[in-house]
């Protein structure tokens, strides 16, 4: 009774503040206002300061010639290209090392995680030692170490380690023959694509047959035959319609062929082997996190070890594994910025490094670099979140 | 016909499905099962009881080799359990098991839980496997839950799905490890009813349970275990009315007066 009498006496503000829903709206409004006020303040501050030292804010420099060289470029580039093009080269190099790194780290990490759970003492200890060593040393040291190993332990081009006189391992990178395609090679490519299409269809067909008759096709081997076997045979039947541009030693270095640069190898190996150690632990935790009764129940039904892992344990482990795995992918992508230490030309080294120094456009360049990392992070997060939702368990 | 039939002099009534002879098991230094001898006839229903920690679970888990024994022999349907993985898989196909905590696969629907092993182990066509699964789900009275996930069912329903899942492999023997001890009282009956139906259908069953009512209605034989040994075994009315051993008397007085 007394309560009822008291409430109407409170003023409007206190009533709004004490209502659960309106309070949360008020808090959100205040937070957003504060964030915008802060942003407005620092942007204003930057503009004022830039004016004070006589600099404007402009991206016009992007269209000027960059006048520096980049040794690894996936698209056409030379020193007369623009800063914009240098930036694209940098982005592609970052994406290349990030994607290769994520794939390699996932494979090695998964294997490590499973080995860590092996009942074989030696295997288990080896995986343990590897993980403990690798994850307790800063990744920058790994990068420098691998780079140093390649540059100092590998021979100079004149004494290259030759693999069949075709591929050469040197301290300037791995040189291998570059394929020059003849028109007939198109047939092989078409057969390969047909093989992929066939496989896409065949997998569904095999599933259907399995559903209807219970018969299991050796899908893997048939797929291997269609995708690899048939194109390979046709390649030789057509008289090997590829000529190879074999690298040749001219003076102090190789010319011709293809080269994988030591900076790329060092960065890729260091980043992925480092991240793999963390992924290994995540995978191990994921598998251990699935209650052992699940494995026992599948054994009791006559399901064998491998199938029990792939049909019962891994699908459940993935929901434990995926969220921390996402952070590892993000870390790997961002750690690739350490490329600058060994001169791998990624975003930071191109637009955030040489371009910045040459043009003095710190603000503009750093905004580009930040924005790029942000976009790439968001893309990785989006893909992983989508995947995570797909494998989520239905609970009560 | 086959070997085990010959052993029982061609009388199909007395065909022996499980032979356990002089079996011992240790966990490290701990001697958990001591000199177990047990023959189970086709169609026989055996209830195993005994104090907690006496080795009941360990014994029935040895029968489908979720645990390894170290001495003696276990022969299931003519196949001896050794390190031979093929034999182990063979036996596991013929022996179904129901666990205390159900152990349904939470990432699969009820129907997929039931068809997983028939499709991957018995290589049945999906349609056939699904038809069989629906048949068994009907028998345990939950066909309408087929497309739900285990997390959406009650404990009693989950345990009935677990029984149906085992039955889909068309086992010749069913093992139950305290199938009702994790259930609320009002759900125990629905699971026991399913088990009684199964028993009437002629299934060979070994049940670890403390449901003495179930033992009296269904069991052909009750086995009492303590400290890793089979202390006493008898027909249910003999066992309950006229226990021979002091330890059995003590155990029965504890669970019946409670
Ligand atoms: N994996 C294990 N390692 C060591 N000891 C175990 C293990 N499993 C069970 N035990 C022990 O073996 C004994 C018998 O266990 P169990 O068969 O589960 O008994 P019950 O089912 O009769 O309660 C208990 O003393 C238990 O502590
Ligand atoms: Mg037990």
XYZ file of C-alpha atoms and ligand atoms in Angstrom:
682
model
C 0.000 0.000 0.000
C 2.679 2.422 1.001
C 4.605 1.642 -2.246
C 1.673 2.648 -4.394
C 1.493 5.975 -2.624
C 5.227 6.657 -2.999
C 5.787 5.930 -6.713
C 3.797 8.792 -8.268
C 5.744 11.264 -6.176
C 9.050 10.492 -7.931
C 9.919 12.944 -10.660
C 9.949 12.024 -14.347
C 13.731 11.682 -14.657
C 14.053 9.290 -11.780
C 11.189 7.248 -13.214
C 12.893 7.005 -16.613
C 16.182 6.094 -14.974
C 14.632 3.347 -12.887
C 12.799 1.718 -15.764
C 14.846 -1.201 -17.112
C 14.237 -0.483 -20.796
C 14.469 3.261 -20.845
C 17.618 3.089 -18.715
C 19.369 0.951 -21.285
C 18.337 3.374 -24.041
C 19.653 6.326 -22.033
C 22.969 4.590 -21.411
C 23.342 3.816 -25.105
C 22.605 7.400 -26.100
C 25.166 8.718 -23.616
C 27.822 6.239 -24.765
C 27.358 7.005 -28.438
C 27.431 10.756 -27.805
C 30.678 10.392 -25.862
C 32.290 8.312 -28.621
C 31.335 10.826 -31.281
C 32.444 13.762 -29.151
C 35.827 12.084 -28.704
C 36.180 11.345 -32.421
C 35.185 14.891 -33.338
C 37.724 16.230 -30.888
C 40.690 14.217 -32.155
C 39.856 14.799 -35.819
C 39.520 18.514 -35.217
C 42.761 18.448 -33.267
C 44.554 16.650 -36.114
C 43.289 19.065 -38.753
C 44.330 22.091 -36.682
C 47.782 20.659 -36.031
C 48.302 19.657 -39.652
C 47.402 23.201 -40.708
C 49.794 24.622 -38.137
C 52.736 22.792 -39.737
C 51.471 23.658 -43.210
C 50.135 20.244 -44.303
C 46.734 19.653 -45.787
C 44.820 16.394 -45.796
C 44.781 14.932 -49.275
C 45.086 11.610 -51.041
C 46.356 13.143 -54.309
C 49.814 11.684 -53.721
C 48.362 8.239 -54.504
C 48.452 9.071 -58.215
C 52.085 10.140 -58.281
C 54.846 7.733 -59.344
C 56.170 5.750 -56.412
C 59.780 5.554 -57.709
C 60.684 2.502 -55.631
C 61.010 -1.167 -56.469
C 59.131 -4.085 -54.941
C 60.728 -7.481 -55.484
C 57.589 -9.578 -55.060
C 54.609 -8.298 -56.995
C 51.628 -10.393 -57.974
C 50.440 -7.722 -60.406
C 52.404 -5.685 -62.941
C 54.516 -3.139 -61.062
C 57.673 -1.052 -61.556
C 59.136 2.063 -60.032
C 57.178 4.287 -62.406
C 53.865 2.893 -61.132
C 51.780 4.990 -58.770
C 51.690 4.859 -54.977
C 48.198 3.471 -55.387
C 49.559 0.528 -57.333
C 52.281 0.044 -54.737
C 49.506 -0.126 -52.166
C 47.662 -2.796 -54.182
C 50.876 -4.814 -54.421
C 51.257 -4.487 -50.654
C 47.675 -5.560 -49.994
C 48.042 -8.598 -52.246
C 51.277 -9.572 -50.522
C 49.603 -9.310 -47.118
C 46.605 -11.325 -48.306
C 48.882 -13.929 -49.911
C 50.909 -14.556 -46.772
C 47.786 -14.427 -44.575
C 45.826 -16.972 -46.609
C 48.764 -19.345 -47.112
C 49.590 -18.916 -43.424
C 46.048 -19.657 -42.239
C 45.835 -22.795 -44.375
C 49.262 -24.095 -43.335
C 48.744 -23.201 -39.660
C 45.378 -24.969 -39.604
C 46.761 -28.171 -41.117
C 49.859 -28.289 -38.910
C 47.829 -27.202 -35.871
C 45.222 -29.914 -36.343
C 47.884 -32.584 -36.732
C 49.707 -31.278 -33.630
C 46.489 -31.315 -31.616
C 45.768 -34.931 -32.528
C 49.402 -35.988 -31.924
C 49.281 -34.345 -28.503
C 46.470 -36.761 -27.627
C 48.313 -39.795 -28.961
C 48.842 -42.644 -26.524
C 52.302 -43.130 -28.044
C 54.640 -41.554 -25.481
C 57.342 -40.410 -27.934
C 54.894 -38.830 -30.381
C 53.020 -37.147 -27.569
C 56.234 -35.728 -25.976
C 57.622 -34.524 -29.301
C 54.430 -32.597 -30.037
C 54.477 -31.233 -26.480
C 58.087 -30.023 -26.733
C 57.450 -28.433 -30.101
C 54.415 -26.562 -28.813
C 56.122 -25.399 -25.612
C 59.220 -24.172 -27.436
C 57.425 -22.452 -30.279
C 54.761 -20.633 -28.328
C 57.141 -19.348 -25.684
C 59.395 -17.498 -28.116
C 58.156 -14.193 -29.589
C 57.032 -14.506 -33.180
C 59.383 -11.727 -34.291
C 62.340 -13.874 -33.208
C 60.962 -16.814 -35.159
C 60.697 -14.663 -38.255
C 64.254 -13.363 -37.857
C 65.526 -16.862 -37.095
C 63.952 -18.523 -40.130
C 65.014 -15.632 -42.348
C 68.517 -15.775 -40.946
C 68.649 -19.532 -41.529
C 67.634 -19.173 -45.153
C 69.927 -16.252 -45.885
C 72.970 -17.616 -44.057
C 72.623 -21.377 -44.174
C 71.506 -21.650 -47.772
C 74.267 -21.343 -50.375
C 74.830 -18.397 -52.719
C 73.360 -18.923 -56.194
C 76.711 -20.091 -57.624
C 76.669 -23.072 -55.227
C 72.906 -23.540 -55.252
C 71.450 -26.806 -53.959
C 70.132 -28.157 -57.215
C 67.181 -30.495 -57.394
C 67.495 -32.285 -60.744
C 69.055 -29.159 -62.302
C 65.555 -27.676 -62.436
C 64.898 -26.233 -59.023
C 67.574 -24.395 -57.087
C 67.574 -23.565 -53.417
C 69.659 -20.523 -52.665
C 69.891 -17.743 -50.126
C 68.105 -15.534 -52.632
C 65.075 -17.794 -52.732
C 63.884 -20.976 -54.361
C 64.120 -20.842 -58.139
C 61.979 -23.245 -60.111
C 61.000 -23.671 -63.760
C 58.194 -21.476 -64.963
C 55.614 -23.127 -67.208
C 54.992 -21.581 -70.632
C 51.654 -22.880 -71.854
C 51.038 -24.007 -75.413
C 47.482 -23.757 -76.844
C 46.879 -27.520 -76.455
C 47.318 -27.131 -72.728
C 43.857 -25.602 -72.710
C 42.496 -29.135 -73.271
C 44.130 -30.287 -70.048
C 42.682 -27.320 -68.176
C 39.229 -28.032 -69.560
C 39.537 -31.706 -68.555
C 40.587 -30.624 -65.075
C 37.566 -28.350 -64.769
C 35.332 -31.129 -66.091
C 36.890 -33.391 -63.464
C 35.945 -30.891 -60.744
C 32.413 -30.622 -62.089
C 32.149 -34.399 -62.315
C 33.333 -34.713 -58.737
C 30.813 -32.150 -57.539
C 28.075 -34.215 -59.171
C 29.556 -37.578 -58.195
C 29.694 -36.744 -54.509
C 25.953 -36.105 -54.495
C 25.359 -39.192 -56.586
C 27.435 -41.336 -54.222
C 25.513 -39.912 -51.260
C 22.260 -40.760 -53.011
C 23.378 -44.301 -53.797
C 24.496 -44.682 -50.199
C 21.130 -43.429 -48.989
C 19.255 -45.791 -51.291
C 21.307 -48.975 -51.297
C 23.790 -48.525 -48.466
C 26.658 -49.094 -50.886
C 29.719 -46.906 -50.194
C 31.741 -45.769 -53.226
C 35.466 -45.078 -52.805
C 34.697 -41.398 -53.426
C 38.191 -40.219 -52.595
C 39.960 -42.461 -55.114
C 37.450 -41.897 -57.890
C 37.770 -38.163 -57.269
C 41.551 -38.379 -57.393
C 41.307 -40.195 -60.714
C 38.892 -37.673 -62.206
C 40.608 -34.518 -60.990
C 44.260 -35.551 -61.182
C 44.492 -38.807 -63.141
C 42.559 -37.952 -66.309
C 44.168 -34.517 -66.864
C 47.581 -36.046 -66.208
C 47.135 -38.856 -68.748
C 45.740 -36.454 -71.342
C 48.681 -34.163 -70.701
C 51.125 -36.862 -71.749
C 48.929 -38.089 -74.624
C 48.926 -34.549 -76.019
C 52.703 -34.596 -75.961
C 53.264 -32.485 -72.851
C 52.014 -29.140 -74.215
C 54.082 -27.116 -71.781
C 57.581 -25.840 -72.188
C 59.523 -24.847 -69.159
C 61.489 -21.703 -68.661
C 64.248 -23.182 -66.524
C 66.148 -20.756 -64.298
C 69.738 -20.243 -65.368
C 72.722 -18.933 -63.506
C 73.809 -15.643 -65.086
C 76.582 -13.864 -63.251
C 75.768 -13.789 -59.535
C 72.114 -14.780 -59.701
C 69.553 -16.879 -61.545
C 67.443 -15.464 -64.316
C 64.268 -16.888 -65.785
C 61.972 -19.341 -64.068
C 59.917 -18.542 -61.020
C 61.185 -17.525 -57.637
C 59.770 -17.769 -54.173
C 61.589 -15.114 -52.182
C 63.309 -15.924 -48.894
C 61.328 -13.166 -47.168
C 58.068 -14.823 -48.142
C 59.246 -18.295 -47.131
C 60.575 -17.013 -43.813
C 57.439 -15.050 -42.982
C 55.091 -17.836 -44.046
C 56.939 -20.563 -42.137
C 57.465 -18.513 -39.004
C 53.910 -17.187 -38.819
C 52.202 -20.472 -39.557
C 54.420 -22.719 -37.437
C 54.071 -20.248 -34.550
C 50.293 -20.015 -34.857
C 50.054 -23.801 -35.365
C 51.347 -24.316 -31.822
C 48.408 -22.333 -30.442
C 45.932 -24.006 -32.788
C 47.286 -27.392 -31.679
C 46.412 -26.586 -28.078
C 42.979 -25.309 -29.098
C 42.277 -28.492 -31.068
C 43.438 -30.639 -28.171
C 41.216 -28.754 -25.752
C 38.323 -29.072 -28.194
C 38.653 -32.830 -28.517
C 39.147 -33.299 -24.766
C 36.152 -31.046 -24.172
C 33.863 -33.615 -25.756
C 32.637 -35.905 -22.969
C 34.279 -39.336 -23.271
C 30.865 -41.007 -23.028
C 30.288 -39.852 -26.612
C 33.233 -41.893 -27.846
C 32.148 -44.871 -25.750
C 28.601 -44.684 -27.057
C 29.844 -44.755 -30.636
C 32.237 -47.634 -29.907
C 29.387 -49.536 -28.288
C 27.445 -49.170 -31.543
C 30.313 -50.813 -33.436
C 31.633 -47.579 -34.983
C 35.423 -47.714 -35.391
C 37.959 -45.217 -34.044
C 38.374 -43.084 -37.160
C 34.658 -42.827 -37.883
C 33.923 -42.104 -34.245
C 36.369 -39.194 -34.402
C 35.012 -37.818 -37.663
C 31.277 -38.462 -37.159
C 30.882 -37.872 -33.446
C 33.823 -36.162 -31.732
C 35.128 -33.599 -34.246
C 31.688 -32.148 -35.099
C 31.174 -31.479 -31.392
C 34.761 -30.358 -30.801
C 34.448 -27.766 -33.586
C 32.008 -25.705 -31.595
C 34.628 -25.409 -28.862
C 37.445 -24.893 -31.356
C 36.012 -22.303 -33.734
C 35.765 -19.151 -31.554
C 39.396 -19.250 -30.296
C 40.489 -20.381 -33.756
C 39.065 -17.143 -35.134
C 41.311 -15.127 -32.815
C 44.315 -17.130 -33.970
C 43.509 -16.380 -37.612
C 43.179 -12.688 -36.770
C 46.474 -12.773 -34.876
C 48.240 -14.414 -37.772
C 46.906 -11.858 -40.216
C 47.935 -8.941 -38.019
C 51.293 -10.467 -37.087
C 52.091 -10.526 -40.787
C 52.832 -6.805 -40.346
C 56.108 -7.921 -38.730
C 57.116 -8.570 -42.344
C 58.700 -5.156 -42.234
C 61.515 -6.573 -40.082
C 62.836 -8.720 -42.912
C 61.796 -6.550 -45.825
C 58.779 -8.469 -47.074
C 56.762 -5.840 -48.908
C 53.309 -5.995 -47.338
C 50.891 -3.108 -46.676
C 52.954 -1.762 -43.813
C 56.215 -1.824 -45.776
C 54.735 -0.271 -48.934
C 52.083 2.338 -48.224
C 52.797 2.540 -44.495
C 56.577 2.533 -45.008
C 58.330 3.749 -48.113
C 55.377 5.694 -49.578
C 54.835 7.361 -46.228
C 58.480 8.357 -45.900
C 58.696 9.657 -49.445
C 55.533 11.736 -49.373
C 55.368 12.676 -45.697
C 51.647 11.841 -45.664
C 51.662 10.072 -42.280
C 48.021 10.634 -41.438
C 46.683 9.523 -44.795
C 48.930 6.451 -45.030
C 48.248 5.258 -41.500
C 44.493 5.626 -42.049
C 44.780 3.405 -45.141
C 46.786 0.773 -43.272
C 44.429 0.787 -40.300
C 41.372 0.588 -42.508
C 42.815 -2.349 -44.452
C 43.591 -4.390 -41.359
C 40.174 -3.581 -39.986
C 38.429 -4.692 -43.173
C 40.420 -7.921 -43.365
C 39.754 -8.683 -39.696
C 36.058 -8.086 -40.138
C 35.950 -10.369 -43.167
C 37.680 -13.193 -41.295
C 35.373 -12.698 -38.294
C 32.301 -12.694 -40.491
C 33.234 -15.931 -42.216
C 34.078 -17.641 -38.926
C 30.932 -16.392 -37.176
C 28.818 -17.647 -40.028
C 30.524 -21.035 -39.756
C 30.157 -21.069 -35.994
C 26.420 -20.459 -36.279
C 26.085 -23.278 -38.743
C 27.623 -25.851 -36.407
C 25.936 -24.634 -33.242
C 24.123 -27.225 -31.148
C 20.392 -27.031 -30.700
C 19.762 -26.835 -26.998
C 16.584 -26.781 -25.104
C 24.411 -75.568 -36.695
C 27.035 -73.227 -35.361
C 29.576 -73.936 -32.729
C 27.740 -72.596 -29.726
C 24.648 -74.562 -30.672
C 26.714 -77.743 -30.738
C 28.094 -77.029 -27.325
C 24.598 -77.112 -25.927
C 23.855 -80.480 -27.543
C 21.697 -79.075 -30.333
C 19.012 -77.865 -27.943
C 18.253 -74.294 -29.101
C 16.625 -73.483 -25.741
C 19.974 -73.780 -24.049
C 22.225 -72.061 -26.581
C 24.920 -70.105 -24.755
C 25.656 -66.580 -26.039
C 28.175 -65.269 -23.529
C 30.864 -67.315 -21.846
C 33.067 -65.698 -19.202
C 35.696 -67.991 -17.735
C 38.170 -67.290 -14.903
C 38.210 -63.628 -15.849
C 40.291 -61.108 -13.878
C 40.743 -57.395 -14.316
C 43.017 -54.876 -12.668
C 43.098 -51.091 -12.734
C 46.834 -50.672 -12.140
C 47.368 -52.398 -8.778
C 43.669 -52.481 -7.951
C 42.120 -55.925 -8.495
C 38.653 -54.857 -9.596
C 37.247 -58.145 -10.941
C 38.252 -61.460 -9.372
C 37.733 -64.843 -11.011
C 34.449 -64.137 -12.761
C 32.671 -67.170 -14.248
C 29.381 -66.617 -16.023
C 27.423 -68.238 -18.832
C 24.477 -66.452 -20.383
C 21.926 -68.393 -22.407
C 20.115 -66.993 -25.402
C 17.024 -65.123 -24.259
C 18.102 -65.085 -20.632
C 17.504 -61.964 -18.529
C 20.057 -61.340 -15.838
C 19.947 -58.598 -13.240
C 23.230 -57.664 -11.575
C 23.156 -55.830 -8.273
C 25.576 -54.990 -5.511
C 26.995 -52.060 -3.578
C 28.482 -49.071 -5.374
C 32.054 -49.721 -6.479
C 31.672 -53.497 -6.502
C 32.586 -53.750 -10.199
C 29.165 -54.159 -11.820
C 29.775 -51.535 -14.514
C 33.269 -52.821 -15.129
C 31.947 -56.349 -15.647
C 29.367 -55.474 -18.271
C 31.749 -53.009 -19.963
C 34.185 -55.905 -20.402
C 31.532 -57.752 -22.418
C 31.720 -55.208 -25.260
C 35.346 -54.387 -24.506
C 34.905 -50.801 -23.417
C 37.266 -52.201 -20.758
C 39.984 -54.809 -21.344
C 40.320 -57.816 -19.071
C 43.808 -59.082 -18.257
C 43.240 -62.760 -17.527
C 40.749 -65.495 -18.419
C 38.449 -65.420 -21.416
C 35.273 -63.774 -22.627
C 33.509 -65.307 -25.634
C 30.512 -63.540 -27.121
C 28.492 -65.388 -29.727
C 31.467 -67.575 -30.591
C 33.938 -64.688 -30.890
C 36.661 -64.380 -28.268
C 37.511 -60.851 -27.134
C 41.215 -60.209 -27.590
C 43.306 -57.377 -28.979
C 42.006 -58.290 -32.451
C 40.178 -55.097 -33.422
C 38.074 -56.833 -36.093
C 36.702 -59.261 -33.515
C 35.992 -56.415 -31.125
C 34.016 -54.575 -33.800
C 32.181 -57.792 -34.666
C 31.128 -58.259 -31.047
C 30.131 -54.622 -30.630
C 27.764 -54.923 -33.584
C 25.972 -57.784 -31.865
C 25.892 -56.248 -28.398
C 23.914 -53.104 -27.649
C 24.554 -50.938 -24.604
C 22.491 -48.396 -22.707
C 24.326 -46.010 -20.385
C 23.337 -44.312 -17.181
C 23.762 -40.873 -18.759
C 22.159 -41.776 -22.133
C 25.157 -40.515 -24.175
C 23.021 -39.481 -27.131
C 24.868 -37.513 -29.827
C 23.749 -33.932 -29.177
C 24.652 -32.656 -32.646
C 22.341 -35.119 -34.407
C 18.545 -35.363 -34.441
C 16.871 -38.278 -32.707
C 16.400 -39.965 -36.083
C 20.033 -39.410 -37.109
C 21.163 -40.761 -33.735
C 19.306 -43.943 -34.583
C 20.504 -44.262 -38.183
C 24.180 -43.308 -37.752
C 25.498 -46.778 -36.943
C 23.173 -48.721 -39.286
C 24.309 -46.489 -42.174
C 28.039 -46.421 -41.400
C 28.538 -49.830 -39.815
C 25.870 -52.072 -41.336
C 25.898 -50.055 -44.580
C 22.130 -49.938 -44.787
C 20.433 -47.629 -47.297
C 19.270 -44.474 -45.557
C 15.610 -45.067 -46.313
C 15.728 -48.552 -44.891
C 17.649 -47.345 -41.835
C 15.126 -44.553 -41.281
C 12.210 -46.948 -41.624
C 13.779 -49.271 -39.049
C 14.509 -46.335 -36.762
C 10.905 -45.128 -36.931
C 9.729 -48.618 -36.125
C 11.845 -48.723 -32.960
C 10.975 -45.143 -32.024
C 7.360 -46.208 -32.211
C 8.092 -49.173 -30.004
C 9.603 -46.881 -27.353
C 6.590 -44.570 -27.910
C 8.261 -41.384 -29.169
C 7.935 -41.420 -32.984
C 6.744 -37.785 -32.856
C 10.124 -36.639 -31.475
C 12.136 -38.034 -34.397
C 13.230 -34.676 -35.774
C 14.073 -33.023 -32.466
C 17.535 -32.815 -30.978
C 18.377 -34.751 -27.773
C 18.736 -31.476 -25.840
C 15.049 -30.805 -26.413
C 13.863 -34.034 -24.761
C 13.244 -35.037 -21.134
C 15.563 -37.531 -19.433
C 13.094 -40.382 -19.764
C 12.585 -39.649 -23.447
C 16.347 -39.465 -24.007
C 16.879 -42.849 -22.399
C 14.151 -44.366 -24.556
C 15.844 -42.912 -27.648
C 19.104 -44.437 -26.437
C 17.406 -47.837 -26.211
C 15.916 -47.414 -29.701
C 19.335 -46.355 -31.036
C 20.891 -49.587 -29.751
C 18.037 -51.712 -31.075
C 18.458 -50.261 -34.577
C 21.676 -52.275 -34.851
C 19.550 -55.393 -34.289
C 21.753 -56.653 -31.453
C 21.504 -60.168 -30.028
C 22.385 -59.030 -26.521
C 21.554 -55.829 -24.670
C 23.587 -54.461 -21.774
C 22.073 -51.887 -19.415
C 24.208 -49.964 -16.928
C 21.871 -48.413 -14.359
C 19.565 -47.078 -17.071
C 17.192 -45.425 -14.606
C 19.490 -44.037 -11.901
C 19.877 -40.631 -13.542
C 16.130 -40.194 -13.966
C 13.486 -38.408 -11.930
C 11.124 -40.900 -10.225
C 8.176 -40.182 -12.528
C 10.266 -41.062 -15.577
C 11.661 -44.344 -14.280
C 8.491 -46.251 -15.070
C 8.358 -45.239 -18.738
C 11.889 -46.586 -19.250
C 11.281 -49.773 -17.261
C 8.104 -50.423 -19.282
C 10.145 -50.298 -22.475
C 12.676 -52.693 -20.979
C 9.947 -55.083 -19.878
C 8.475 -55.059 -23.412
C 11.931 -55.819 -24.757
C 12.332 -58.706 -22.325
C 8.972 -60.163 -23.375
C 10.203 -60.046 -26.983
C 12.915 -62.549 -26.076
C 15.991 -60.306 -25.998
C 19.026 -61.528 -24.078
C 19.575 -58.890 -21.401
C 22.122 -58.073 -18.710
C 20.953 -55.230 -16.509
C 22.803 -53.534 -13.731
C 19.976 -52.021 -11.726
C 18.650 -51.506 -8.246
C 15.025 -51.655 -9.381
C 14.046 -54.763 -7.457
C 10.506 -54.721 -8.818
C 11.937 -55.006 -12.302
C 14.209 -57.841 -11.178
C 11.255 -59.765 -9.739
C 9.053 -59.435 -12.839
C 11.651 -59.899 -15.558
C 14.819 -61.595 -14.368
C 15.589 -65.271 -14.869
C 18.565 -64.896 -12.578
C 19.817 -62.266 -10.127
C 23.552 -61.914 -9.543
C 24.952 -60.245 -6.451
C 28.451 -58.776 -6.649
C 30.663 -57.372 -3.922
C 34.296 -56.261 -4.032
C 34.800 -57.577 -7.544
C 33.406 -61.053 -6.951
C 30.172 -62.789 -7.802
C 28.982 -63.669 -4.300
C 25.680 -65.277 -5.059
C 23.316 -65.957 -7.958
C 19.842 -67.399 -7.962
C 16.326 -67.243 -9.370
C 14.690 -63.985 -8.232
C 12.253 -65.364 -5.672
C 14.985 -67.585 -4.132
C 17.367 -64.655 -4.179
C 15.052 -62.221 -2.441
C 13.244 -64.616 -0.082
C 16.122 -66.831 0.874
C 19.529 -65.170 0.450
C 22.403 -67.465 1.389
C 25.220 -65.041 2.151
C 25.550 -62.554 4.968
C 26.719 -59.848 2.593
C 23.683 -60.436 0.378
C 21.372 -60.252 3.392
C 22.964 -57.019 4.519
C 22.719 -55.498 1.047
C 19.084 -56.535 0.611
C 18.106 -55.232 4.035
C 19.722 -51.905 3.142
C 17.947 -51.389 -0.152
C 14.577 -52.914 0.764
C 14.100 -51.058 4.064
C 14.787 -47.790 2.419
N 39.047 -46.073 -14.991
C 39.249 -46.474 -13.721
N 40.466 -46.404 -13.169
C 40.680 -46.835 -11.896
N 39.732 -47.317 -11.111
C 38.482 -47.424 -11.606
C 38.168 -47.009 -12.927
N 36.857 -47.224 -13.151
C 36.375 -47.753 -11.996
N 37.345 -47.877 -11.076
C 37.163 -48.456 -9.738
O 36.760 -49.783 -9.903
C 35.782 -50.107 -8.935
C 34.556 -50.664 -9.605
O 33.932 -49.628 -10.354
P 32.541 -49.836 -11.071
O 32.628 -51.035 -11.940
O 32.193 -48.555 -11.717
O 31.573 -50.108 -9.863
P 29.987 -50.137 -9.815
O 29.482 -49.959 -11.214
O 29.666 -51.450 -9.212
O 29.581 -49.015 -8.923
C 35.524 -48.860 -8.126
O 36.220 -48.968 -6.924
C 36.082 -47.752 -8.965
O 36.609 -46.756 -8.136
Mg 28.360 -48.347 -12.061
